[in-house]
mmCIF file of C-alpha atoms in Angstrom:
data_model
loop_
_atom_site.group_PDB
_atom_site.id
_atom_site.type_symbol
_atom_site.label_atom_id
_atom_site.label_comp_id
_atom_site.label_asym_id
_atom_site.label_seq_id
_atom_site.Cartn_x
_atom_site.Cartn_y
_atom_site.Cartn_z
ATOM 1 C CA MET A 1 -0.215 -0.038 0.038
ATOM 2 C CA ALA A 2 2.664 2.409 1.029
ATOM 3 C CA ALA A 3 4.412 1.880 -2.415
ATOM 4 C CA ARG A 4 1.223 2.668 -4.556
ATOM 5 C CA GLN A 5 0.536 5.907 -2.504
ATOM 6 C CA SER A 6 4.297 6.842 -3.263
ATOM 7 C CA TRP A 7 3.714 6.072 -6.986
ATOM 8 C CA ARG A 8 0.590 8.002 -7.125
ATOM 9 C CA SER A 9 2.116 11.088 -5.502
ATOM 10 C CA GLY A 10 5.141 10.907 -7.519
ATOM 11 C CA PRO A 11 5.747 12.093 -10.995
ATOM 12 C CA GLY A 12 4.685 8.645 -12.559
ATOM 13 C CA PRO A 13 0.904 9.698 -12.772
ATOM 14 C CA ARG A 14 1.435 13.188 -14.050
ATOM 15 C CA ILE A 15 3.704 11.538 -16.834
ATOM 16 C CA THR A 16 1.137 9.241 -17.787
ATOM 17 C CA ALA A 17 -1.607 11.684 -17.783
ATOM 18 C CA LYS A 18 0.655 13.820 -20.123
ATOM 19 C CA ALA A 19 1.019 11.102 -22.592
ATOM 20 C CA LEU A 20 -2.688 9.856 -22.529
ATOM 21 C CA LEU A 21 -3.830 13.568 -23.260
ATOM 22 C CA ALA A 22 -1.242 13.839 -25.887
ATOM 23 C CA GLY A 23 -2.593 10.593 -27.470
ATOM 24 C CA VAL A 24 -6.210 11.670 -27.300
ATOM 25 C CA MET A 25 -5.180 15.012 -28.856
ATOM 26 C CA GLY A 26 -3.353 13.324 -31.472
ATOM 27 C CA ALA A 27 -6.046 10.823 -32.150
ATOM 28 C CA VAL A 28 -8.588 13.545 -32.601
ATOM 29 C CA VAL A 29 -6.554 15.950 -34.891
ATOM 30 C CA GLY A 30 -5.918 12.827 -36.993
ATOM 31 C CA ILE A 31 -9.575 12.045 -37.241
ATOM 32 C CA ALA A 32 -10.290 15.629 -38.233
ATOM 33 C CA ALA A 33 -7.545 15.836 -40.690
ATOM 34 C CA TYR A 34 -9.049 12.477 -42.407
ATOM 35 C CA ALA A 35 -12.422 13.884 -42.437
ATOM 36 C CA ILE A 36 -11.112 16.966 -44.289
ATOM 37 C CA GLY A 37 -9.435 14.791 -46.746
ATOM 38 C CA ARG A 38 -12.580 13.166 -47.630
ATOM 39 C CA THR A 39 -15.282 16.322 -47.444
ATOM 40 C CA GLY A 40 -13.195 19.164 -48.005
ATOM 41 C CA GLY A 41 -15.533 21.185 -45.647
ATOM 42 C CA GLN A 42 -14.131 24.490 -44.554
ATOM 43 C CA LEU A 43 -15.915 24.379 -41.075
ATOM 44 C CA LEU A 44 -13.449 21.196 -40.405
ATOM 45 C CA SER A 45 -10.144 22.928 -41.698
ATOM 46 C CA VAL A 46 -11.152 25.856 -38.785
ATOM 47 C CA VAL A 47 -11.741 23.107 -36.312
ATOM 48 C CA VAL A 48 -8.596 21.312 -37.147
ATOM 49 C CA GLY A 49 -6.462 24.462 -37.283
ATOM 50 C CA ALA A 50 -7.877 25.428 -33.866
ATOM 51 C CA LEU A 51 -7.104 21.840 -32.461
ATOM 52 C CA ALA A 52 -3.753 21.986 -33.804
ATOM 53 C CA GLY A 53 -3.009 25.395 -32.047
ATOM 54 C CA VAL A 54 -4.256 24.063 -28.933
ATOM 55 C CA THR A 55 -2.214 21.134 -28.995
ATOM 56 C CA VAL A 56 0.993 23.048 -29.870
ATOM 57 C CA VAL A 57 0.386 25.620 -26.761
ATOM 58 C CA LEU A 58 -0.123 22.595 -24.502
ATOM 59 C CA ALA A 59 2.942 20.681 -25.784
ATOM 60 C CA ALA A 60 5.058 23.978 -25.096
ATOM 61 C CA HIS A 61 3.527 24.503 -21.733
ATOM 62 C CA PHE A 62 4.160 20.846 -20.497
ATOM 63 C CA TYR A 63 7.651 21.273 -21.850
ATOM 64 C CA ARG A 64 8.283 24.563 -19.971
ATOM 65 C CA ARG A 65 7.135 22.661 -16.825
ATOM 66 C CA SER A 66 9.117 19.720 -17.064
ATOM 67 C CA ALA A 67 12.416 21.528 -18.267
ATOM 68 C CA GLN A 68 11.642 24.665 -16.188
ATOM 69 C CA LEU A 69 14.904 26.531 -15.477
ATOM 70 C CA THR A 70 15.540 28.118 -11.973
ATOM 71 C CA GLU A 71 18.735 30.208 -11.053
ATOM 72 C CA VAL A 72 20.123 29.599 -7.582
ATOM 73 C CA GLN A 73 22.946 31.628 -6.115
ATOM 74 C CA LEU A 74 25.019 30.222 -3.610
ATOM 75 C CA SER A 75 28.443 30.851 -1.716
ATOM 76 C CA VAL A 76 30.467 27.269 -1.523
ATOM 77 C CA ALA A 77 33.686 27.406 0.430
ATOM 78 C CA GLY A 78 33.771 31.242 -0.021
ATOM 79 C CA ASN A 79 33.237 31.153 -3.800
ATOM 80 C CA ALA A 80 29.898 32.860 -5.313
ATOM 81 C CA MET A 81 28.209 30.368 -7.696
ATOM 82 C CA THR A 82 25.039 30.767 -9.870
ATOM 83 C CA PHE A 83 23.441 27.434 -11.006
ATOM 84 C CA THR A 84 21.003 27.852 -13.962
ATOM 85 C CA ALA A 85 19.132 24.424 -12.806
ATOM 86 C CA ASN A 86 16.701 22.210 -14.992
ATOM 87 C CA THR A 87 14.979 19.508 -14.184
ATOM 88 C CA ASP A 88 17.909 16.894 -14.642
ATOM 89 C CA MET A 89 20.245 18.927 -12.869
ATOM 90 C CA ARG A 90 17.734 19.412 -9.845
ATOM 91 C CA GLN A 91 17.515 15.485 -10.014
ATOM 92 C CA ALA A 92 21.239 14.768 -9.784
ATOM 93 C CA ALA A 93 21.814 17.161 -7.190
ATOM 94 C CA LEU A 94 19.061 15.645 -5.189
ATOM 95 C CA ARG A 95 20.525 12.085 -5.610
ATOM 96 C CA MET A 96 23.742 13.172 -4.393
ATOM 97 C CA PHE A 97 22.264 15.050 -1.499
ATOM 98 C CA PHE A 98 20.945 12.174 0.017
ATOM 99 C CA GLN A 99 23.879 9.800 -0.880
ATOM 100 C CA ALA A 100 25.898 12.167 1.530
ATOM 101 C CA ALA A 101 23.536 12.894 3.973
ATOM 102 C CA THR A 102 22.968 9.179 4.740
ATOM 103 C CA ARG A 103 26.468 8.360 5.259
ATOM 104 C CA VAL A 104 29.361 9.410 7.807
ATOM 105 C CA ALA A 105 30.382 12.129 5.408
ATOM 106 C CA THR A 106 27.634 14.281 7.267
ATOM 107 C CA ARG A 107 26.932 11.996 10.289
ATOM 108 C CA PRO A 108 28.765 12.496 13.653
ATOM 109 C CA LEU A 109 31.105 10.053 14.995
ATOM 110 C CA ASP A 110 31.231 9.912 18.572
ATOM 111 C CA ASP A 111 34.631 9.566 20.213
ATOM 112 C CA ASP A 112 33.624 6.465 22.218
ATOM 113 C CA THR A 113 31.597 4.871 19.085
ATOM 114 C CA GLY A 114 31.607 4.277 15.763
ATOM 115 C CA ASN A 115 34.206 1.832 13.767
ATOM 116 C CA LEU A 116 36.587 3.602 12.124
ATOM 117 C CA ARG A 117 37.074 1.091 9.253
ATOM 118 C CA GLU A 118 33.406 1.095 8.484
ATOM 119 C CA ALA A 119 33.827 5.065 8.225
ATOM 120 C CA LEU A 120 36.366 4.813 6.026
ATOM 121 C CA ASN A 121 34.439 2.166 3.651
ATOM 122 C CA SER A 122 31.583 4.477 3.718
ATOM 123 C CA LEU A 123 33.380 7.561 2.432
ATOM 124 C CA LYS A 124 35.110 5.313 -0.051
ATOM 125 C CA ASN A 125 31.779 4.122 -1.463
ATOM 126 C CA LEU A 126 30.527 7.832 -1.573
ATOM 127 C CA PHE A 127 33.519 8.621 -3.659
ATOM 128 C CA ASP A 128 32.547 5.880 -6.160
ATOM 129 C CA LEU A 129 28.900 6.923 -6.049
ATOM 130 C CA TYR A 130 30.009 10.524 -7.087
ATOM 131 C CA ARG A 131 32.677 9.450 -9.635
ATOM 132 C CA GLU A 132 30.833 6.746 -11.467
ATOM 133 C CA PRO A 133 27.982 8.839 -13.174
ATOM 134 C CA ILE A 134 30.906 11.485 -14.326
ATOM 135 C CA GLU A 135 33.020 8.949 -15.621
ATOM 136 C CA SER A 136 30.179 6.900 -17.450
ATOM 137 C CA GLY A 137 28.664 10.063 -19.020
ATOM 138 C CA SER A 138 25.425 9.258 -17.328
ATOM 139 C CA THR A 139 25.199 12.919 -15.730
ATOM 140 C CA PRO A 140 23.293 15.566 -17.470
ATOM 141 C CA PRO A 141 25.503 17.889 -19.510
ATOM 142 C CA PRO A 142 27.081 21.059 -17.923
ATOM 143 C CA PRO A 143 24.612 23.898 -18.636
ATOM 144 C CA LEU A 144 25.528 26.550 -21.439
ATOM 145 C CA LYS A 145 25.205 29.290 -18.679
ATOM 146 C CA GLY A 146 26.085 29.298 -15.080
ATOM 147 C CA ASP A 147 28.079 26.743 -12.824
ATOM 148 C CA SER A 148 27.230 23.103 -12.831
ATOM 149 C CA VAL A 149 26.682 20.393 -10.115
ATOM 150 C CA HIS A 150 30.047 18.542 -11.737
ATOM 151 C CA GLU A 151 32.104 21.493 -10.224
ATOM 152 C CA LEU A 152 30.929 20.752 -6.930
ATOM 153 C CA VAL A 153 31.261 17.426 -7.180
ATOM 154 C CA LEU A 154 34.715 17.382 -8.515
ATOM 155 C CA ASP A 155 35.679 19.809 -5.559
ATOM 156 C CA ILE A 156 34.292 16.898 -3.200
ATOM 157 C CA LEU A 157 36.302 14.021 -5.038
ATOM 158 C CA ASN A 158 39.544 15.826 -5.797
ATOM 159 C CA PHE A 159 40.226 18.214 -2.728
ATOM 160 C CA GLU A 160 38.019 16.582 0.128
ATOM 161 C CA LEU A 161 37.705 13.000 -0.079
ATOM 162 C CA ALA A 162 40.570 11.953 -2.187
ATOM 163 C CA PRO A 163 43.197 13.485 0.217
ATOM 164 C CA PHE A 164 41.713 11.970 3.349
ATOM 165 C CA LEU A 165 41.169 8.477 1.874
ATOM 166 C CA SER A 166 44.839 8.542 0.838
ATOM 167 C CA LYS A 167 46.256 9.537 3.695
ATOM 168 C CA TRP A 168 44.068 7.517 6.542
ATOM 169 C CA HIS A 169 43.510 4.171 4.619
ATOM 170 C CA PRO A 170 47.065 2.932 4.607
ATOM 171 C CA ARG A 171 47.753 3.981 7.913
ATOM 172 C CA LEU A 172 44.775 2.364 9.301
ATOM 173 C CA ARG A 173 45.567 -0.718 7.109
ATOM 174 C CA THR A 174 49.068 -0.999 8.561
ATOM 175 C CA TRP A 175 47.578 -0.934 12.044
ATOM 176 C CA GLU A 176 45.201 -3.801 11.464
ATOM 177 C CA GLU A 177 47.879 -6.018 9.965
ATOM 178 C CA SER A 178 50.192 -5.484 12.993
ATOM 179 C CA GLU A 179 50.740 -7.643 15.571
ATOM 180 C CA ALA A 180 49.602 -4.982 18.356
ATOM 181 C CA GLY A 181 46.733 -3.932 16.109
ATOM 182 C CA GLU A 182 45.475 -7.550 15.964
ATOM 183 C CA MET A 183 45.708 -7.602 19.898
ATOM 184 C CA GLY A 184 44.521 -4.172 20.770
ATOM 185 C CA GLY A 185 42.173 -3.266 17.883
ATOM 186 C CA GLU A 186 41.030 0.196 16.719
ATOM 187 C CA ALA A 187 40.779 1.579 20.480
ATOM 188 C CA ALA A 188 44.594 1.050 20.853
ATOM 189 C CA TRP A 189 45.637 2.685 17.738
ATOM 190 C CA PRO A 190 47.803 5.572 18.686
ATOM 191 C CA GLU A 191 46.565 7.788 15.776
ATOM 192 C CA ASN A 192 42.745 7.011 16.789
ATOM 193 C CA ALA A 193 42.136 10.409 18.181
ATOM 194 C CA ALA A 194 43.871 12.402 15.170
ATOM 195 C CA PHE A 195 41.702 10.176 12.607
ATOM 196 C CA ARG A 196 38.635 11.184 14.418
ATOM 197 C CA GLU A 197 39.587 14.861 14.795
ATOM 198 C CA GLU A 198 40.241 15.360 11.011
ATOM 199 C CA LEU A 199 37.181 13.323 10.194
ATOM 200 C CA ARG A 200 35.467 15.989 12.065
ATOM 201 C CA GLU A 201 36.959 18.714 10.074
ATOM 202 C CA LEU A 202 36.119 16.826 6.616
ATOM 203 C CA GLN A 203 32.472 16.410 7.763
ATOM 204 C CA HIS A 204 32.370 20.422 8.621
ATOM 205 C CA ARG A 205 33.932 21.331 5.026
ATOM 206 C CA LEU A 206 31.708 18.606 3.329
ATOM 207 C CA ARG A 207 28.477 19.849 4.616
ATOM 208 C CA ASP A 208 28.748 23.390 2.763
ATOM 209 C CA TYR A 209 29.054 21.227 -0.442
ATOM 210 C CA VAL A 210 26.083 18.958 0.593
ATOM 211 C CA VAL A 211 23.825 21.766 1.372
ATOM 212 C CA ALA A 212 24.466 23.373 -1.530
ATOM 213 C CA LEU A 213 23.440 20.393 -3.563
ATOM 214 C CA GLY A 214 20.367 20.212 -1.718
ATOM 215 C CA LYS A 215 19.651 24.231 -2.489
ATOM 216 C CA VAL A 216 20.284 23.472 -6.263
ATOM 217 C CA ALA A 217 17.938 20.435 -5.977
ATOM 218 C CA GLY A 218 15.086 22.449 -4.684
ATOM 219 C CA LEU A 219 15.030 21.566 -1.244
ATOM 220 C CA ARG A 220 13.655 24.239 1.158
ATOM 221 C CA ASP A 221 15.661 23.565 3.884
ATOM 222 C CA PRO A 222 18.547 21.280 3.410
ATOM 223 C CA GLU A 223 20.184 21.472 6.687
ATOM 224 C CA ARG A 224 17.167 20.054 8.362
ATOM 225 C CA HIS A 225 17.865 16.656 6.821
ATOM 226 C CA LEU A 226 21.558 16.897 8.313
ATOM 227 C CA ARG A 227 20.317 17.051 11.962
ATOM 228 C CA ARG A 228 17.982 15.320 14.144
ATOM 229 C CA SER A 229 14.055 16.068 13.753
ATOM 230 C CA ASP A 230 12.820 18.102 16.432
ATOM 231 C CA TRP A 231 10.316 15.033 16.819
ATOM 232 C CA HIS A 232 13.504 12.615 17.330
ATOM 233 C CA ALA A 233 15.132 15.320 20.071
ATOM 234 C CA ARG A 234 11.872 15.558 21.875
ATOM 235 C CA ARG A 235 11.424 11.717 21.971
ATOM 236 C CA THR A 236 15.233 11.158 23.194
ATOM 237 C CA ALA A 237 15.045 14.032 25.727
ATOM 238 C CA SER A 238 11.487 12.454 27.344
ATOM 239 C CA ALA A 239 12.895 8.857 27.437
ATOM 240 C CA PRO A 240 12.921 7.618 31.018
ATOM 241 C CA PRO A 241 16.535 6.545 32.174
ATOM 242 C CA PRO A 242 17.435 2.826 31.989
ATOM 243 C CA GLN A 243 16.797 1.208 34.937
ATOM 244 C CA THR A 244 19.393 -0.931 36.456
ATOM 245 C CA SER A 245 18.275 -4.101 38.680
ATOM 246 C CA GLY A 246 20.982 -5.077 40.828
ATOM 247 C CA LEU A 247 21.436 -8.652 42.013
ATOM 248 C CA PRO A 248 19.305 -9.785 45.014
ATOM 249 C CA HIS A 249 21.292 -9.443 48.203
ATOM 250 C CA ALA A 250 21.954 -12.669 49.619
ATOM 251 C CA ARG A 251 20.405 -13.394 52.901
ATOM 252 C CA ARG A 252 22.833 -12.825 55.868
ATOM 253 C CA SER A 253 23.434 -16.019 57.539
ATOM 254 C CA HIS A 254 21.803 -14.863 60.910
ATOM 255 C CA ASP A 255 18.820 -13.762 59.247
ATOM 256 C CA ARG A 256 18.329 -17.535 57.596
ATOM 257 C CA HIS A 257 15.948 -19.967 59.588
ATOM 258 C CA ILE A 258 18.348 -22.764 61.167
ATOM 259 C CA PRO A 259 16.456 -25.482 62.337
ATOM 260 C CA PRO A 260 17.191 -26.694 65.612
ATOM 261 C CA SER A 261 19.674 -29.241 65.909
ATOM 262 C CA THR A 262 18.559 -32.829 67.221
ATOM 263 C CA PRO A 263 19.675 -33.719 70.641
ATOM 264 C CA ALA A 264 22.217 -36.613 70.621
ATOM 265 C CA SER A 265 20.567 -39.792 71.577
ATOM 266 C CA ASP A 266 21.426 -41.329 74.971
ATOM 267 C CA ASP A 267 22.098 -44.345 73.262
ATOM 268 C CA ALA A 268 24.712 -43.019 70.912
ATOM 269 C CA SER A 269 27.939 -44.534 72.071
#
């Protein structure tokens, strides 16, 4: 049921309705043209001309809506950028926004929690997700005017993710393969704190790029998706503290009921 409701509220029904409308209008125009060819009536010529005009106007309207251009002006990493975003660019930016918003690139990694190897793997997966569409040519072409999301992605890849991965991946792997690393794990890694500190700095820098992608995509408040919702914060704050039940105290020896001893028999020898 959820999937069906999502399809109804998404772009699928609108595209289907447009296709059906175009088919019906084309059929009507075709029938009218066929009738004119057989009768040559002046009235039918006027009707067909009117229908053709309506078809052209509606087609142009639907095209403008589907390929509507939106100008977005942003300041990213201290640089002023202007994006002339069409539907393809907005969809690409939205996909890349949520790819980063659901990974450690923007999610906090507390000092005493989280796995460093998994964090590195998450960043490497994001690197591959961003690079693959550019290399395969599946991304929309850069616009003729203004900046492109390609520039944001290339900055993220070349100047943020690549340097961090090339520095910390071999260092952590060397520690993992050492005898001390096998015995002590990540917690005993001498560079554990330095890794976490540089990861926080990377997350801080990436946040500006990710928010910019969200704004190009047309999200009203991209930063809202990068922090805990108000509902989740209230729920966490109102949750009762976990109750710790201690082990039941053992009874002291003088509290126990000790049955009276049986007196020795006089016959015992």
